[in-house]
Structure formats: structure tokens, C-alpha cells
Amino acid sequence: MDGYTIISSDQEQPVIGADWSSGALSDELEIHANSADLSLQLAEEQSQLHDILGINEMPINDTGSASDSDGSSGNETDKEPGKYFYPGFDELVDPRPPEVGMRFPTLEDATRYYSAHALLSGFVAIRGPNFMRKKFHVECNRSRKLAPSQDLKRKREVYSVNKAQCEARAVVKPVKGQWEFTSVRSEHNHPLCPSPSLTKFFLSCKHMSAEEKSFLRALQQSSIHPKKAMKIFKRMRGILGSLPFNTKDANTSQCAEQQGKPNSDVETTVKHLKELELQNPCVSITMQTDEDSIVRSLFWTDARSRLDYEIFGDVLSFDTTYSTISHNMLFTSISGMNEHGRTLVFGYALLQDRKAETFKWMFQTFFHVMGRKMPRAIITDQDEAIAKAISEVMPQVKHRFCKFHVMRKAREMLGGFIAARGNISSELRALVNNSLTEAEFEEGWAALIEMYSASENEYLQLLWETRKEWVPVYFREDFYPFVETTGCCEGANSLFKDYVLPKDRIEKFLERYEDVQERIMETDDEDRLQSRTEPSCFSMQPIEKHAARIYTRQIFLKVQRELLHSTAFNVQEIQTGTVYRLEKVSAYENPEFDRNSFELLVEPSTNAIKCECAKFTRDGIPCCHIFRLFTQFGVNEIPGQYIAPRWTAKFKEEQMKQYREKCLDSRGMDQSENSMRYAMLLSKVADIGKEICGDGSKCDKFRLELDTIQGKTGKGGIKNT
């Protein structure tokens, strides 16, 4: 908006950069600085905005005006009366109201100045009619009178504007080669937006410039999630403490762009997969095509994932959260948990649909690639087709539905029923989470149904009939580590949500696979380095120091939390040497079971302790109740029977050593076994590198040894010396 002037009675003088702008601008900057306080009032202000605007506004194509082309600016966009204008960031830093006598180089400059003033004042400016191309109106968008509808059954227009014949406007005329405000009326006959930050809800203000769209596209191509992209935009723009578009608009922009690109055919997808195989020879890809050579389903994994499955494939999690909605394909992952309690992804798949036969093909392909090794247990979302496929492919494997998914679906299905019955939702959740025995749950369910007269509700009946497939108490003796606190697929979702969007092309899912795998490897490297350092202990108890020595760092932190919680209980002996009751005497945050007493049984011959919470069998670490008895009995080290090997620092190394011996003893190795050797060599070299990377002389010696070994190797293996 540079270049406008004010005509005074004495002389013409420029006013750009005058001190009058500092006060108003500082006020706006103060509003931005206090945006946190402003956000607390957002709900109230948005409600007030809805009352003021009635409904959102949209551009008006007013055919009653004469042609509105601007010969001075030569801009074709000026031809439409009622057109909205979108001020840029630099145009919002000058909040002085329009005044008679202000001059601008072009008509568009004058219009944009008034539009910026409108945005800061809480209304929307539009181009009005012109008179013989000599006088132009820029006016409030509620200036015109809405003609009464003749169709009484016409649906309400969500994007129409409630007209009020508002007189607020500015008249612009050409004067001495410039455009001058010759008349300005600032009075409105309707309420304005209560806060400048809420003008972003005006439909006319939901706008991205070409530069912003290009920048947003670059962020999206770099796997930046829409929410994070919005944070970047907010740091780049700021006078209003908000943006003229929101996360949904950014996400919609990306989805629209992706939908505009056709889904790749078989040749393009195969080309990308072949390139991936060239970059990483240990990638294994399986495609399912139809009679027309169209890809229907894909499955892929790599050597490192196969080695991880060999070691940590005892419990699987199958996630179906993401999909290519526009092309009706599911993006799924089969994951597990390593010795640090971190998520490992064993394989990925793009599936054509949710039919049982499709899931069956995927599981069969997975186990074929993994050497037909079966897990002990698997947890999935609640889905009949998935359950059917699992029962046919791996009938001996323990299968359960994710409690969090079942309960979330129940809230959706029972919304109205729950709303009419007050506390039934919280009581149902407490019953599911706190039941320690099957009898306790079943008796509590019957009492709950009777209390709320819910015996006729069909969905609650379905939950009851399928209780043994999802209620935790029916799996208390099965190893499903930490799913009660994190959910079955929360770890996998945390890996994908920053990389994969719901609506994307096949190539995008394949590209993100590499990003996710790299992130998993980096996290594993960090955990392994951290496990080599000595953690800090909160107490002087020898048993805590023993736990720090045997467990990996992340698992030790979980064990340490149990040790801390154990101090909240007193011990009461019920039967001499065999039955003990623990009473909670101090509250602590996030207890796994919201109850005050627990019973523990001690086997005198073996000194084995069994707690009714069953945490050890479920998660593989002793519960706080067992630790409390250890303290009571003076046990200074965790007995071996309470140490699950998979959580110890030496477990992976020992398993890899066993697998190396297995590979060396075997004959007729196939490509899959060669890939496993490749992964083990990489892992071994990486371990050595982490240990010596801080010593330059050791690194030089190691490189020389590698060169020597390389000189002794040939196509047939290591040469005899």
C-alpha cells in the first residue's frame, strides 16, 4: 500500500511511515502476543460470531451493475462486482482507517487498502458498482437488499450472506492520474466481528496465495503433516495471531491435489518397486494382480524386519487405520515390540478391500516370507473379516480385539443411549478396566444392565456375546505386553501419522515406508546407546540397582515406576506364609487398576508369588504388589523366574548368536537366508561402530581390518590363507 497520500487544505504530503501507525500496530501485536489468552475465549467468540453473521458468506454475482473493468490497473479480476479481495500480510501492518483525501496509484491499491481495513475492523469489503468508470464503490458485503425467495421450500443456503442494506462504504474517483477516496462512511447498521482473530471464519478470508500454495505443496512433499504445516505458517504470519485458512483447508488442498493425479498403473508401481529393490537388495515384495494385470494387493518387507521377526515375533499387532480412500485400498502394517518396548514393523501391505479372502492372502504371504514361523498371540481392530482370516491361517494363535477400538466404536454406536442414561459410560469403562476375575466382570455386567434397564439394547448384547474376544480379564494369563496402557496400534500409528495421509497415491505409501524404517532404526540405535549408560535410581534399594543392570533402559523405567508405586501399600498377612493382602495407603497417578486392595498367593515350596492383577504374565515385568512383598521379605535381587529374557539388555545379542549358528549349520541357503545374513552383518558392524566411534585410533584400526578381510574375500566366500 505504498504510495498513497492525503490532500490537506494547505498542501499535499506523504504519510507513509508516520508515527500514527505505531500505536494501532502495537495494539495488534499485543493481541497476537496474547493469543494464548485469546484462544481461551475462542468458543464464546465463535458463538457470538455465528449470531452476528447468521451464516457464512459467499461471493455475490451481481448482474445489476454496469461493467466494472478498471482501465487504470488493466486487471481482469476487477470486472466482477461483489468480488472479494484478499489482503496480503504486508497490507495488514498499516491499520489506519480510510480517510477522505487518501490517494493511491491504482484502483486496485485503493480497494485492497479498504479491504485490509475491513478485515481488521471485523467485516468484509467487496467491490460495488461503478458509474461511467469515473466513480467506484467499495462497500460492506451486507450493503445490499436480499430479494425475498418465491420458493418457500427452498433449503437454507449455508454460504449466503444476511444482507442489511449497510451504508458503510468508500467512494473512489480518479484525480490527477491517481485514485482518491472522495467519500468515506464508517457507520454500520449491524454488529461487527467481535475479534479480529475470528475474521478467518469468513468464507471470503479463507484464501491461500499462489506462493502459499506452492510452499504448502513443498511441505507436503517433505512429509510434513497438515497440523505441523499450520504451525509453520503461523510463525511466518502473525498480525492477527491467526491465518486466513485452517488445518482442514491445508489437508483439503493436499487431498484435492492428490485426487487430481491418477493412481499409478501396474507398470509405474512395479518400476518404483524395482528401483527400491536396486537400492536395497534385501527388500521382498509380493504383488497380487487380477486378470487385467491391475495391482490388487501388495506386501513388502526387508531383511532387517525379517530378522526382527525371528527374534521378537512372539506377539503381533495388525493395524488397519490408514487407507487410500479415493482408490479404495487399505494401508496396513504388521508390527511387534522389541526389547526396549518400542514398535517394530515387520511388514506392510496395500490391500484392495476389507474382505476375509484379502486378509487371508496377506497373512499367508506374511508367514511364507517369514519362514512360516507363527506368533504366540495377535491383537487387531474389531473386524469379523480379520477374525475369520486369522482363524483359517493361524488357528492355534491367540487372537483378541483391541479394547480401545471396541470401546471407541461402542461410544459411537451407543451415543444417544448413553446420553439418556448418565453415568453408564464411565461405569462400563470402570467395569472393563478394573475387573480382576471373570466372575467379577460378569456379575458387574449383570448389575449394570439391570441398573440402567439396558437388557433390550442390541449393541450391548453384542458386546456381551463377544466379551471373551476383547475384555482384558479373559486374557490375564496371556502375554500381550503393555497393550492395556498404550493400545494395540498406538505405537504403529505414531510412526505413520507424520508421514502418511488418509488420501494418498500408492507411490506415496511406498516412499513413506523408507522414512518410517529409517526412523525405527534411529530410535533403536538411540535406545541401544542409552542402555550402555548407568541410569539414575530414586532409592537406595539393591533391588532397584539390580533392575538397572539387567533390563534395557526403557523397560527399566517401567520397572522403576512399579518400584515407586510399591511404596504406596501396606502388607497384611491373611494366612501365614501363603496369602497376603496389600492395602493402598497413598494415592499415585495413573494406577493400572483403580482399587485399594490386592491379594497375593505365595507357593511355599518354590516361593513363587502370584498377584491377582496378573501383570507379570501379561506384561513380563513384576507388578508393584510383588515388589512390595519382595521388600517385605528382604529380597535384594529380582528372582530369575520374574525376569522375562526378552526385556533384558543381552537378549537380542544372544538370539542373534543362536541364529548365526543356525545359519552356519544349515545347507542349501536360499535368498531369504542370505538376506538374513546380510542384516546380521550390518547389525554387527553397527554395534562395533557405536562402541569405537569415540576413539579415532580404534576406528582407523577397524577400517584396516575390514580392508584386510575384504582383500581375502571373493565371489565364493573367504579365501584360504
XYZ file of C-alpha atoms in Angstrom:
721
model
C 0.000 0.000 0.000
C 2.947 2.258 -0.536
C 2.345 5.437 -2.458
C -0.926 6.831 -1.134
C -1.148 10.434 0.052
C -3.585 12.695 1.908
C -4.726 16.002 0.443
C -4.883 18.676 3.147
C -6.231 22.204 2.772
C -2.691 23.571 2.720
C -0.557 21.061 0.886
C -0.117 17.508 -0.247
C 2.233 15.476 1.940
C 3.091 11.780 2.110
C 2.096 9.940 5.243
C 3.736 6.549 4.731
C 5.726 5.552 7.808
C 4.233 8.258 10.008
C 4.183 7.745 13.788
C 0.398 7.390 13.870
C 0.706 3.741 12.854
C 2.788 2.676 15.836
C 0.015 2.843 18.412
C -2.555 0.836 16.498
C 0.053 -1.587 15.244
C 1.410 -2.183 18.742
C -2.115 -2.923 19.883
C -2.482 -5.564 17.191
C 0.917 -7.045 18.037
C -0.094 -7.174 21.683
C -3.214 -9.063 20.654
C -1.012 -11.508 18.780
C 1.372 -11.902 21.707
C -1.529 -12.697 23.981
C -3.072 -15.162 21.542
C -2.984 -17.871 24.195
C -5.383 -15.841 26.320
C -7.463 -15.067 23.260
C -7.758 -18.756 22.389
C -9.461 -19.406 25.727
C -12.315 -17.176 24.556
C -12.488 -18.698 21.093
C -15.572 -20.848 21.654
C -17.525 -17.937 23.110
C -16.422 -15.553 20.368
C -17.164 -18.033 17.612
C -20.650 -18.496 19.008
C -21.085 -14.730 19.059
C -19.778 -14.553 15.502
C -22.361 -17.086 14.394
C -25.114 -14.955 15.910
C -23.816 -11.854 14.160
C -23.261 -13.363 10.732
C -26.180 -15.729 10.855
C -24.457 -17.928 8.322
C -21.256 -17.778 6.324
C -20.943 -15.521 3.335
C -20.091 -16.185 -0.286
C -19.233 -14.002 -3.271
C -22.191 -12.340 -4.977
C -22.525 -12.207 -8.719
C -24.447 -9.001 -9.036
C -25.689 -8.682 -12.555
C -27.446 -5.410 -11.891
C -24.272 -3.319 -12.087
C -22.534 -1.933 -15.062
C -19.208 -3.243 -16.243
C -16.588 -2.758 -13.641
C -13.383 -3.088 -15.528
C -10.510 -0.940 -14.447
C -8.759 0.699 -17.283
C -6.149 2.140 -14.980
C -4.999 -1.128 -13.489
C -5.722 -3.267 -16.515
C -6.591 -6.143 -14.219
C -9.215 -8.597 -15.465
C -10.030 -9.595 -11.905
C -11.665 -6.214 -11.345
C -14.547 -6.914 -13.706
C -16.863 -8.624 -11.238
C -18.979 -6.507 -8.863
C -19.195 -8.228 -5.497
C -15.736 -9.748 -5.861
C -13.804 -10.309 -2.623
C -10.216 -9.126 -2.231
C -7.574 -10.863 -0.131
C -5.065 -8.517 1.527
C -1.552 -9.802 1.987
C 0.494 -9.812 5.180
C 2.274 -6.540 4.371
C -1.084 -4.861 3.819
C -2.262 -5.692 7.335
C 0.546 -3.912 9.164
C -0.951 -0.467 8.443
C -4.202 -0.216 10.424
C -5.105 3.470 9.791
C -8.802 3.809 8.840
C -9.605 5.121 5.321
C -9.937 8.902 5.130
C -11.178 11.328 2.532
C -8.241 12.583 0.515
C -6.133 9.421 0.545
C -4.679 8.751 -2.909
C -3.376 5.540 -4.488
C -1.572 4.739 -7.747
C -4.276 2.317 -8.959
C -7.874 1.447 -8.235
C -6.807 -1.989 -7.020
C -4.448 -0.422 -4.455
C -7.299 1.676 -3.069
C -9.607 -1.323 -2.930
C -7.056 -3.531 -1.203
C -6.401 -0.824 1.389
C -10.089 -0.670 2.259
C -10.251 -4.485 2.296
C -7.367 -4.655 4.804
C -9.150 -2.088 6.997
C -12.333 -4.190 6.823
C -10.505 -7.352 7.879
C -9.009 -5.603 10.897
C -12.345 -3.989 11.766
C -14.414 -7.168 11.630
C -16.337 -7.043 8.349
C -15.830 -7.999 4.714
C -15.363 -5.467 1.888
C -16.491 -6.088 -1.689
C -16.344 -4.130 -4.909
C -19.594 -2.310 -5.529
C -20.994 -0.695 -8.688
C -19.197 1.936 -10.743
C -20.611 4.932 -12.563
C -19.310 5.576 -16.073
C -15.892 4.324 -14.967
C -15.461 7.571 -13.033
C -16.701 6.654 -9.577
C -16.288 3.295 -7.864
C -17.786 1.988 -4.632
C -16.011 -0.320 -2.165
C -18.603 -1.344 0.371
C -19.598 -3.691 3.188
C -20.735 -7.075 1.910
C -24.032 -6.662 3.795
C -24.902 -3.499 1.883
C -27.492 -4.902 -0.492
C -31.052 -5.956 -0.013
C -31.802 -9.634 -0.409
C -34.791 -10.287 -2.652
C -37.465 -12.418 -0.947
C -37.493 -16.021 -2.100
C -40.541 -17.189 -4.004
C -39.858 -20.845 -3.137
C -40.871 -21.374 0.472
C -39.466 -24.901 0.395
C -36.030 -23.747 -0.708
C -33.313 -25.167 1.522
C -31.316 -22.822 3.678
C -28.168 -21.643 1.874
C -25.267 -22.284 4.186
C -22.963 -19.928 2.311
C -25.314 -16.964 1.762
C -24.987 -13.556 3.424
C -27.645 -11.890 5.548
C -27.983 -8.515 3.824
C -28.782 -5.448 5.933
C -28.579 -2.535 3.458
C -25.489 -1.334 5.319
C -24.311 2.123 4.270
C -20.612 1.662 5.166
C -18.517 2.280 2.066
C -15.821 4.340 0.396
C -16.137 6.115 -2.943
C -13.047 6.159 -5.167
C -12.527 8.569 -8.094
C -9.649 9.229 -10.489
C -7.942 12.542 -9.606
C -4.829 13.838 -11.370
C -3.771 10.391 -12.556
C -4.325 8.763 -9.148
C -7.288 7.228 -7.308
C -8.680 9.183 -4.363
C -11.135 8.432 -1.544
C -13.702 11.199 -2.092
C -16.258 9.891 0.394
C -15.967 7.519 3.364
C -18.824 6.270 5.555
C -17.736 4.161 8.525
C -21.063 3.530 10.318
C -22.507 0.002 10.112
C -26.121 -0.901 10.922
C -25.160 -4.400 12.097
C -22.696 -5.836 14.658
C -19.122 -6.429 13.521
C -16.976 -9.449 14.218
C -16.100 -9.321 17.956
C -12.398 -10.110 17.449
C -10.002 -9.645 14.520
C -8.754 -13.213 15.060
C -12.201 -14.546 14.164
C -12.359 -12.958 10.717
C -10.606 -16.104 9.491
C -14.016 -17.787 9.738
C -15.342 -15.533 6.973
C -15.571 -17.631 3.837
C -14.100 -14.705 1.895
C -10.982 -14.787 4.106
C -10.302 -18.482 3.553
C -7.646 -17.831 0.967
C -4.151 -19.005 0.100
C -1.984 -17.052 -2.285
C -0.159 -18.806 -5.107
C 3.088 -18.517 -3.138
C 1.482 -20.037 -0.035
C 0.070 -22.900 -2.077
C 3.493 -23.582 -3.574
C 5.119 -23.525 -0.141
C 2.401 -25.779 1.287
C 2.948 -28.203 -1.571
C 6.678 -28.304 -0.775
C 5.912 -29.038 2.894
C 3.524 -31.822 1.918
C 6.073 -33.393 -0.415
C 8.507 -33.384 2.518
C 6.068 -35.438 4.634
C 5.083 -32.512 6.858
C 1.704 -33.212 8.486
C -1.000 -30.537 7.913
C -1.025 -29.641 11.628
C 2.715 -29.041 11.606
C 2.443 -27.115 8.340
C -0.085 -24.811 10.011
C 2.363 -24.139 12.852
C 4.976 -23.121 10.308
C 2.542 -20.759 8.604
C 1.568 -19.248 11.954
C 5.197 -18.469 12.704
C 5.568 -16.849 9.305
C 2.401 -14.740 9.551
C 1.158 -13.049 12.627
C -0.578 -9.692 12.818
C -3.926 -11.311 13.633
C -2.457 -14.215 15.546
C -4.263 -16.474 13.064
C -4.349 -17.487 9.424
C -6.931 -16.986 6.653
C -7.162 -20.784 6.385
C -7.025 -23.707 8.809
C -5.653 -27.249 9.060
C -8.692 -28.658 7.296
C -8.140 -26.279 4.373
C -4.468 -27.329 4.178
C -5.404 -31.004 4.302
C -8.152 -30.481 1.712
C -5.630 -28.745 -0.540
C -3.350 -31.749 -0.431
C -6.169 -34.247 -0.888
C -7.515 -32.300 -3.868
C -4.069 -32.286 -5.438
C -3.649 -35.998 -4.886
C -7.092 -36.756 -6.294
C -6.193 -34.744 -9.358
C -3.352 -37.182 -10.065
C -4.346 -40.590 -11.406
C -3.455 -43.701 -9.447
C -0.453 -45.399 -10.984
C -0.924 -48.414 -13.189
C 0.897 -51.671 -12.689
C 3.912 -50.693 -14.787
C 4.606 -47.495 -12.836
C 4.202 -49.203 -9.458
C 6.412 -52.142 -10.470
C 9.025 -49.678 -11.731
C 9.125 -47.964 -8.342
C 9.389 -51.304 -6.550
C 12.225 -52.417 -8.815
C 14.077 -49.192 -8.042
C 13.556 -49.871 -4.342
C 14.959 -53.370 -4.763
C 18.014 -51.996 -6.551
C 18.659 -49.575 -3.689
C 18.100 -52.272 -1.062
C 18.595 -55.831 -2.383
C 17.066 -57.282 0.770
C 13.588 -55.873 0.121
C 10.987 -58.566 -0.541
C 7.853 -57.559 -2.478
C 4.810 -59.659 -3.304
C 2.030 -58.412 -5.604
C -1.426 -59.790 -6.207
C -2.839 -58.873 -9.637
C -6.065 -59.654 -11.444
C -6.596 -60.973 -14.944
C -6.104 -57.456 -16.374
C -2.679 -57.095 -14.687
C -4.011 -54.459 -12.296
C -2.421 -54.454 -8.857
C -4.982 -55.539 -6.282
C -2.798 -56.056 -3.226
C 0.845 -55.535 -2.281
C 3.005 -56.811 0.558
C 6.616 -55.845 1.244
C 9.273 -56.213 3.925
C 13.075 -56.287 4.187
C 15.864 -58.365 5.720
C 16.115 -56.325 8.911
C 12.379 -56.734 9.527
C 12.626 -60.487 8.937
C 15.468 -60.723 11.446
C 13.464 -58.655 13.938
C 10.516 -61.013 13.465
C 12.757 -64.028 14.072
C 13.717 -62.538 17.454
C 10.641 -60.557 18.538
C 7.807 -62.173 16.590
C 6.026 -63.609 19.633
C 3.220 -61.008 19.676
C 1.821 -59.223 16.609
C -0.336 -56.154 16.166
C -2.293 -55.631 12.951
C -3.329 -52.055 12.154
C -5.895 -51.003 9.521
C -6.134 -47.289 10.364
C -4.978 -45.833 7.051
C -6.241 -46.217 3.523
C -6.136 -44.775 0.038
C -9.752 -43.685 0.222
C -10.050 -42.409 -3.336
C -8.771 -45.748 -4.688
C -10.334 -47.975 -2.055
C -7.124 -49.617 -0.818
C -6.131 -50.211 2.799
C -2.645 -49.360 4.023
C -1.863 -51.825 6.802
C 1.103 -52.774 8.934
C 2.038 -55.851 10.938
C 4.081 -54.766 13.925
C 5.553 -56.041 17.159
C 7.718 -54.857 20.039
C 11.482 -55.005 20.550
C 13.489 -55.415 23.750
C 13.062 -51.724 24.564
C 9.269 -51.878 24.328
C 9.422 -49.898 21.057
C 7.360 -50.590 17.969
C 8.878 -52.693 15.201
C 7.166 -53.013 11.840
C 7.625 -56.458 10.324
C 5.777 -55.814 7.083
C 3.471 -53.502 5.158
C 0.578 -54.128 2.810
C -1.741 -52.275 0.447
C -4.962 -54.278 0.247
C -7.764 -53.941 -2.263
C -10.625 -54.289 0.267
C -11.678 -55.499 3.725
C -12.835 -58.946 2.683
C -11.728 -62.051 4.571
C -10.085 -63.513 1.452
C -7.907 -60.419 1.063
C -6.746 -60.560 4.684
C -6.149 -64.288 4.303
C -3.864 -63.664 1.293
C -1.914 -61.089 3.278
C -1.369 -63.310 6.348
C -0.387 -66.285 4.173
C 2.093 -64.111 2.283
C 3.493 -62.728 5.527
C 4.158 -66.126 7.097
C 5.597 -67.502 3.864
C 8.122 -64.649 3.722
C 8.886 -65.046 7.446
C 9.811 -68.712 7.119
C 6.393 -69.956 8.320
C 7.140 -69.059 11.939
C 3.912 -68.439 13.882
C 3.467 -65.934 16.721
C 2.033 -66.742 20.141
C -0.625 -64.032 20.009
C -2.052 -61.298 17.802
C -4.183 -58.234 18.553
C -6.268 -56.412 15.920
C -9.112 -53.973 15.489
C -12.616 -55.405 15.862
C -13.420 -56.826 12.437
C -15.193 -60.056 11.511
C -13.281 -60.458 8.244
C -9.926 -60.177 10.025
C -11.048 -62.667 12.677
C -12.152 -65.135 10.002
C -8.844 -64.874 8.141
C -6.824 -65.398 11.332
C -8.876 -68.437 12.331
C -8.149 -70.041 8.947
C -4.476 -69.132 8.575
C -3.302 -69.477 12.200
C -5.991 -71.230 14.250
C -3.563 -72.069 17.070
C -2.621 -68.412 17.686
C -4.349 -66.480 20.486
C -6.366 -63.622 18.965
C -8.008 -60.691 20.705
C -9.594 -57.404 19.672
C -8.145 -54.118 20.836
C -10.084 -52.871 23.871
C -9.634 -49.227 22.897
C -11.062 -49.815 19.418
C -14.047 -51.749 20.786
C -14.847 -49.085 23.384
C -14.473 -46.246 20.870
C -16.835 -47.994 18.486
C -19.271 -48.618 21.344
C -19.375 -44.891 22.167
C -20.222 -44.163 18.544
C -22.961 -46.794 18.370
C -24.440 -46.029 21.799
C -24.225 -42.228 21.726
C -27.912 -41.490 22.223
C -28.447 -44.418 24.560
C -25.533 -43.343 26.786
C -26.615 -39.690 26.792
C -30.019 -40.672 28.159
C -28.525 -42.751 30.977
C -25.994 -40.504 32.612
C -23.070 -42.425 34.109
C -23.408 -45.709 32.241
C -20.402 -44.889 30.042
C -17.993 -44.265 32.938
C -19.304 -47.258 34.890
C -18.929 -49.536 31.872
C -15.360 -48.329 31.361
C -14.526 -48.871 35.037
C -16.012 -52.368 34.937
C -13.946 -53.328 31.870
C -10.701 -51.850 33.196
C -10.857 -52.879 36.864
C -12.248 -56.410 36.846
C -9.658 -58.896 38.132
C -11.628 -62.100 37.615
C -14.105 -63.325 35.036
C -16.759 -63.815 37.743
C -16.292 -60.250 38.962
C -16.778 -58.886 35.447
C -19.828 -61.000 34.663
C -21.553 -60.156 37.947
C -20.767 -56.473 37.468
C -22.136 -56.552 33.918
C -25.415 -58.076 35.039
C -25.782 -55.442 37.773
C -25.000 -52.636 35.310
C -27.551 -53.832 32.749
C -30.218 -54.122 35.428
C -29.445 -50.707 36.951
C -29.847 -48.898 33.615
C -32.622 -51.107 32.176
C -30.427 -51.912 29.178
C -31.317 -55.548 28.608
C -33.037 -54.761 25.294
C -30.125 -52.846 23.762
C -28.863 -54.943 20.856
C -25.345 -53.483 20.747
C -24.766 -54.089 24.447
C -25.939 -57.643 23.862
C -23.352 -57.964 21.102
C -20.620 -56.652 23.414
C -21.621 -59.247 25.997
C -21.641 -62.094 23.483
C -18.168 -61.163 22.240
C -16.728 -60.346 25.700
C -14.169 -63.166 25.550
C -12.696 -61.590 22.414
C -11.868 -58.158 23.879
C -12.370 -57.767 27.671
C -8.881 -57.786 29.286
C -9.804 -60.096 32.180
C -10.239 -63.004 29.738
C -6.607 -62.554 28.594
C -4.986 -62.055 32.004
C -2.835 -65.181 31.590
C -1.707 -64.317 28.035
C 1.353 -62.295 27.074
C 0.156 -59.027 25.491
C 2.805 -56.550 26.692
C 1.658 -53.058 27.642
C -1.441 -53.012 25.387
C -3.635 -52.031 28.336
C -1.779 -48.719 28.703
C -0.902 -47.794 25.102
C -3.473 -49.512 22.891
C -2.782 -52.196 20.328
C -1.653 -49.994 17.447
C -0.810 -46.689 19.116
C 2.907 -47.259 18.562
C 2.437 -48.018 14.867
C 0.138 -45.012 14.439
C 2.737 -42.720 15.997
C 5.180 -43.838 13.309
C 2.838 -43.274 10.372
C 0.787 -40.220 11.279
C 3.590 -37.777 10.446
C 4.269 -39.430 7.087
C 1.050 -40.887 5.671
C -2.222 -39.088 4.968
C -5.560 -40.879 4.592
C -5.912 -39.865 0.926
C -2.740 -40.574 -0.973
C -1.386 -42.375 -4.015
C 0.253 -45.792 -3.971
C 3.700 -44.313 -4.625
C 3.390 -42.106 -1.545
C 2.805 -45.083 0.737
C 5.804 -46.859 -0.769
C 8.007 -43.773 -0.352
C 6.958 -43.302 3.279
C 7.957 -46.887 4.021
C 11.612 -45.852 3.770
C 11.091 -42.857 6.076
C 9.382 -44.968 8.742
C 12.015 -47.706 8.600
C 14.759 -45.135 8.984
C 13.001 -43.642 11.996
C 12.680 -47.086 13.623
C 16.400 -47.746 13.116
C 17.394 -44.353 14.546
C 15.246 -44.903 17.649
C 16.705 -48.377 18.140
C 20.242 -47.024 17.863
C 19.492 -44.332 20.457
C 17.993 -46.900 22.857
C 20.969 -49.230 22.499
C 23.419 -46.429 23.213
C 21.361 -45.269 26.186
C 21.209 -48.793 27.626
C 25.005 -48.803 27.882
C 24.943 -45.920 30.361
C 24.067 -46.196 34.036
C 20.584 -44.884 34.866
C 19.793 -42.875 37.973
C 17.865 -44.565 40.790
C 15.279 -42.916 43.032
C 16.051 -45.084 46.075
C 18.908 -46.891 47.806
C 17.262 -50.313 47.431
C 19.578 -53.001 45.994
C 16.700 -54.460 44.003
C 16.386 -51.227 42.013
C 20.097 -51.245 41.188
C 19.780 -54.873 40.122
C 16.897 -53.980 37.793
C 19.016 -51.198 36.270
C 21.746 -53.728 35.414
C 19.604 -56.395 33.762
C 16.870 -54.545 31.873
C 17.099 -52.290 28.836
C 16.701 -48.625 29.691
C 13.089 -48.195 28.525
C 11.941 -51.350 30.332
C 13.865 -50.351 33.449
C 11.905 -47.094 33.536
C 8.688 -49.122 33.599
C 10.058 -51.379 36.345
C 11.246 -48.349 38.294
C 7.723 -46.943 38.189
C 6.404 -50.178 39.697
C 9.022 -49.970 42.442
C 7.950 -46.433 43.229
C 4.272 -47.383 43.349
C 5.052 -50.308 45.658
C 5.784 -47.816 48.436
C 2.095 -46.814 48.442
C 0.989 -50.149 50.010
C 0.983 -51.773 53.426
C 1.202 -55.561 53.769
C -1.263 -57.630 55.739
C -0.730 -61.379 56.253
C -4.044 -63.243 55.835
C -2.766 -66.838 56.029
C 0.654 -67.495 57.432
C 3.210 -67.700 54.649
C 0.699 -68.208 51.831
C -1.906 -65.389 51.481
C -1.189 -61.669 51.760
C -3.335 -58.584 51.217
C -1.911 -55.228 50.156
C -3.814 -52.099 51.197
C -3.194 -48.814 49.430
C -2.335 -46.068 51.915
C -1.166 -43.404 49.443
C -2.633 -42.380 46.104
C -0.468 -42.158 42.963
C -1.044 -41.035 39.393
C -2.417 -43.323 36.693
C -2.841 -46.596 38.596
C -3.407 -49.547 36.309
C -6.320 -50.721 38.482
C -8.449 -48.230 40.353
C -8.891 -50.231 43.550
C -7.438 -50.141 47.051
C -6.577 -53.771 47.869
C -4.962 -56.743 46.128
C -4.410 -60.335 47.218
C -1.233 -62.290 46.537
C -0.608 -66.028 46.869
C 2.807 -67.447 47.800
C 3.808 -71.040 46.956
C 5.929 -72.148 49.973
C 7.886 -74.831 48.114
C 9.084 -72.532 45.320
C 8.498 -69.122 46.901
C 6.630 -68.171 43.722
C 4.342 -65.168 44.172
C 1.181 -64.769 42.142
C -0.747 -61.477 42.187
C -4.373 -61.258 41.170
C -3.581 -58.290 38.872
C -1.569 -60.739 36.674
C 0.778 -58.033 35.381
C 3.778 -60.341 35.200
C 2.074 -62.856 32.903
C 0.528 -60.036 30.860
C 3.480 -57.602 30.518
C 6.506 -59.646 31.550
C 7.594 -57.428 34.454
C 6.711 -57.774 38.173
C 3.878 -55.572 39.415
C 4.208 -53.077 42.251
C 2.402 -55.542 44.553
C 5.022 -58.265 44.031
C 7.789 -55.712 44.535
C 6.151 -54.732 47.817
C 6.364 -58.339 49.032
C 9.987 -58.526 47.874
C 10.699 -55.570 50.145
C 8.735 -57.210 52.972
C 10.734 -60.448 52.628
C 14.111 -58.696 52.227
C 14.674 -59.829 48.625
C 17.546 -57.719 47.204
C 17.603 -59.044 43.633
C 14.774 -59.916 41.263
C 14.498 -63.744 41.205
C 15.190 -65.317 37.811
C 11.630 -66.619 37.475
C 10.399 -62.985 37.367
C 12.825 -61.855 34.664
C 11.421 -62.158 31.142
C 14.514 -62.618 28.909
C 13.075 -60.551 26.014
C 13.291 -57.370 28.136
C 16.938 -57.803 29.130
C 19.868 -55.941 27.613
C 21.592 -59.143 26.413
C 18.562 -60.821 24.843
C 18.954 -59.624 21.242
C 22.674 -60.336 21.170
C 22.132 -63.882 22.441
C 19.324 -64.526 19.955
C 21.412 -63.278 17.036
C 24.285 -65.518 18.112
C 21.962 -68.527 18.107
C 20.635 -67.594 14.697
C 24.158 -67.250 13.278
C 24.943 -70.771 14.454
C 21.718 -71.984 12.883
C 22.637 -70.366 9.576
C 26.161 -71.798 9.607
C 24.889 -75.315 10.338
C 22.269 -75.251 7.591
C 22.829 -76.199 3.935
C 21.275 -75.041 0.694
C 20.628 -71.465 1.828
C 18.008 -69.658 -0.204
C 17.822 -65.942 -0.975
C 15.792 -65.280 2.179
C 18.515 -66.779 4.396
C 21.201 -64.817 2.534
C 19.245 -61.642 3.247
C 19.168 -62.552 6.924
C 22.948 -62.960 6.952
C 23.249 -59.570 5.284
C 21.109 -57.983 8.009
C 23.114 -59.646 10.788
C 26.414 -58.436 9.323
C 25.083 -54.896 9.108
C 23.885 -55.069 12.704
C 27.220 -56.440 13.936
C 29.246 -53.777 12.155
C 26.906 -51.098 13.508
C 27.385 -52.381 17.075
C 31.163 -52.262 16.744
C 30.999 -48.791 15.216
C 28.961 -47.438 18.131
C 31.487 -48.769 20.631
C 34.620 -47.353 18.979
C 33.348 -44.237 17.211
C 34.709 -42.020 20.005
C 38.267 -43.273 19.539
C 39.959 -42.258 16.284
C 42.816 -44.768 16.557
C 40.411 -47.682 17.094
C 38.336 -46.556 14.111
C 41.431 -46.451 11.874
C 42.490 -49.920 13.040
C 38.973 -51.279 12.435
C 38.930 -49.888 8.887
C 42.302 -51.509 8.158
C 40.998 -54.847 9.431
C 37.929 -54.510 7.205
C 40.155 -53.790 4.207
C 42.179 -56.910 5.025
C 39.035 -59.044 5.270
C 37.736 -57.568 2.033
C 41.005 -58.486 0.319
C 40.604 -62.077 1.443
C 37.044 -62.446 0.150
C 35.942 -63.473 -3.299
C 32.747 -64.478 -5.025
C 32.984 -67.873 -3.409
C 33.467 -66.557 0.097
C 36.579 -66.072 2.296
C 39.755 -67.325 0.638
C 42.053 -69.747 2.433
C 45.321 -68.236 3.643
